[in-house]
Amino acid sequence: MQNKKKLFALLTIVVVASLAVSLFAGCKVATATETTAAAEETTAETTEAAEENAAEETEATEAVTGEPVAGGIMRMHLNEPVSLDPPNSYESEGIQVVRQIWDGLFTYDPETLETVPELCEKYEISDDLLTYTFYIKKGVMFHSGKELTAEDFVFSWTRVAQKDTASYLAYHLAAIEGYDACQDGSSMELTGVKALDDYTLQVTLQYPYADFINTLGHVVFYPVNKESIEASGDKAGEMPDGTGPFKFVSWTHDQSIELVRNDDYYGQKAYLDGVKYVIIPEQDTAFLEFQAGNLEFTEIPIGQRASVEADPALNEGVIIHPILGLYYYGMNLQAEPFKDNLALREAIVYAIDRQNICDIINEGISSPATGFVPPGIPGFQENAMDYIYDPEMAKQKLEEAGYPNGEGLETLNLGFNTGSGHEKIAEAIQADLAEIGITMEIEGFEWGTMLEKAASGEIIFYRLGWLADYPTMDNFLYPLFHSKSSDNYSDYNNPVVDELLIEARSTADEDERIAKYREVEKTILKEAAFAPVYFYGTSRIVKTYVKGFIFDNMENYDLATVWLEQ
């Protein structure tokens, strides 16, 4: 997942008093029957007053004892998303909202990140690891009122894979039989996905994929309602019809997105009345809104960690912990001057002082990247890359590239998304490159615009981040480096790596599979396909009266468990 994108050692911060399984309810007051209208009126008034008092007493008691109470609107800071259509929500902002509106076959446990069933009642896997049978829960309704069936998954996944309607995220389905034919337009049918009956979905893979179940918590696999998609036309991304605990109300572009509790939800109903995502492009502005009491959740701006942690009015709501993500500078490998010039790319990677960025700008929240795969992902290898901060080696590599002291090298123009502190990091790297003779100019863009320009090749040097879609090595290697992946912004193309990735996916033994992925990672690192900068840490803040809020190490959260104490 582009970031604006089994956990062992990392900690998950849980901002929670205690969770309960039921909402509060006022006590019904029994009254005697009277024989006159006046008496009946008096009794009704007395009953109403008693009910109101009882409800108030119950709510007050629950607030004191830490029991969940219903009501209130959770106001969350957000950048403008690209889309709210699940297969087209390819960046972190849209995905946050989509996860509140939809449920999938599976989800991820917020504390362990293990894959757990959600819409899936149970499932079976064939001995050859090629056929998966999923039994779907009955009585699950789309917000529009239609019941969810297996055919909705067939329609949804086919829509993702088809050439004419292909999702930007279609590569997540690459292991499914019939995917290639859909992609090249020779078939309109995703043959590996079938509805055996209303509640039984069968999926056949074209090769064994050991991590397949882990992928199914991703939003690209969420079921959409065919009727709603067809009715909305090209506005599907603005008219979501989900299955989850919150229903879509409105999206006022560049201002807000509003959701309301789904009272017909098949599972535990949400405590909140609704959610309001407040769209604010500037991180500092959002934090000021938080301090003014207009937001319940936002980011802590770069450079303000120490002051926030020292403020007794704020520090109890601070959420700081590592997350499964990589911050990097990408280079288009099919464009000059990066094309066929390994030494130039190496010079850039050697020149970046990662420790300085992590310690000074990020205030210790992040850690220097030592490869592509971050700590916490099974298979993570310490110091996977040979490149460390070495200005003298960077100068040597620059000379090997044909640009001694930067002579003859045109100015590099870096694109980044504005509003999230990236400019400060760009300025630090700008200074690092200047030390070896490389001139770099920086230019900021709105998030969606920046992604489009990088994807089209209009920007060939750019800042991006990758957050785990699911906690596997494959998710940090296949999307970013397989030649057919749409998230391969660098246009990296190595047939050997493509083959190794498929071999790794097909390897059932976990140790052998990890060994193959490690080989892939080191192969790509030696080619300096892009410049890893740091492994992410998150720096957020939530109001202390918000209870039940868990912000996990993939930056996911479930607002259905959240309640407001005040």
Coordinates of C-alpha atoms in Angstrom, one line a residue, residues 38 40 55 92 133 160 187 198 226 238 296 323 349 374 387-388 390 404 441 472 478 500 516 518 554:
A38 CA -55.9 12.0 33.6
E40 CA -53.1 7.6 32.5
A55 CA -30.8 6.2 31.4
S92 CA -3.4 4.8 2.8
T133 CA -13.3 -23.3 -0.6
V160 CA -10.6 -6.3 -10.5
S187 CA -11.2 -13.7 -21.5
D198 CA -25.2 -18.8 -2.6
K226 CA -22.9 -5.3 -8.7
E238 CA -17.7 8.3 -4.4
E296 CA -10.2 13.3 18.2
I323 CA 5.1 0.1 11.9
V349 CA 22.2 5.6 -1.8
P374 CA 11.2 -4.0 7.8
Y387 CA 25.0 0.6 1.4
I388 CA 25.7 2.7 4.5
D390 CA 29.7 6.9 3.2
P404 CA 33.3 13.5 -11.2
E441 CA 15.7 20.7 -6.6
T472 CA 4.7 -11.0 4.6
Y478 CA 6.4 -8.5 -5.4
L500 CA 12.4 -16.1 -8.1
K516 CA 14.1 -17.5 -1.5
R518 CA 15.8 -13.1 1.1
M554 CA 0.0 -1.7 9.7

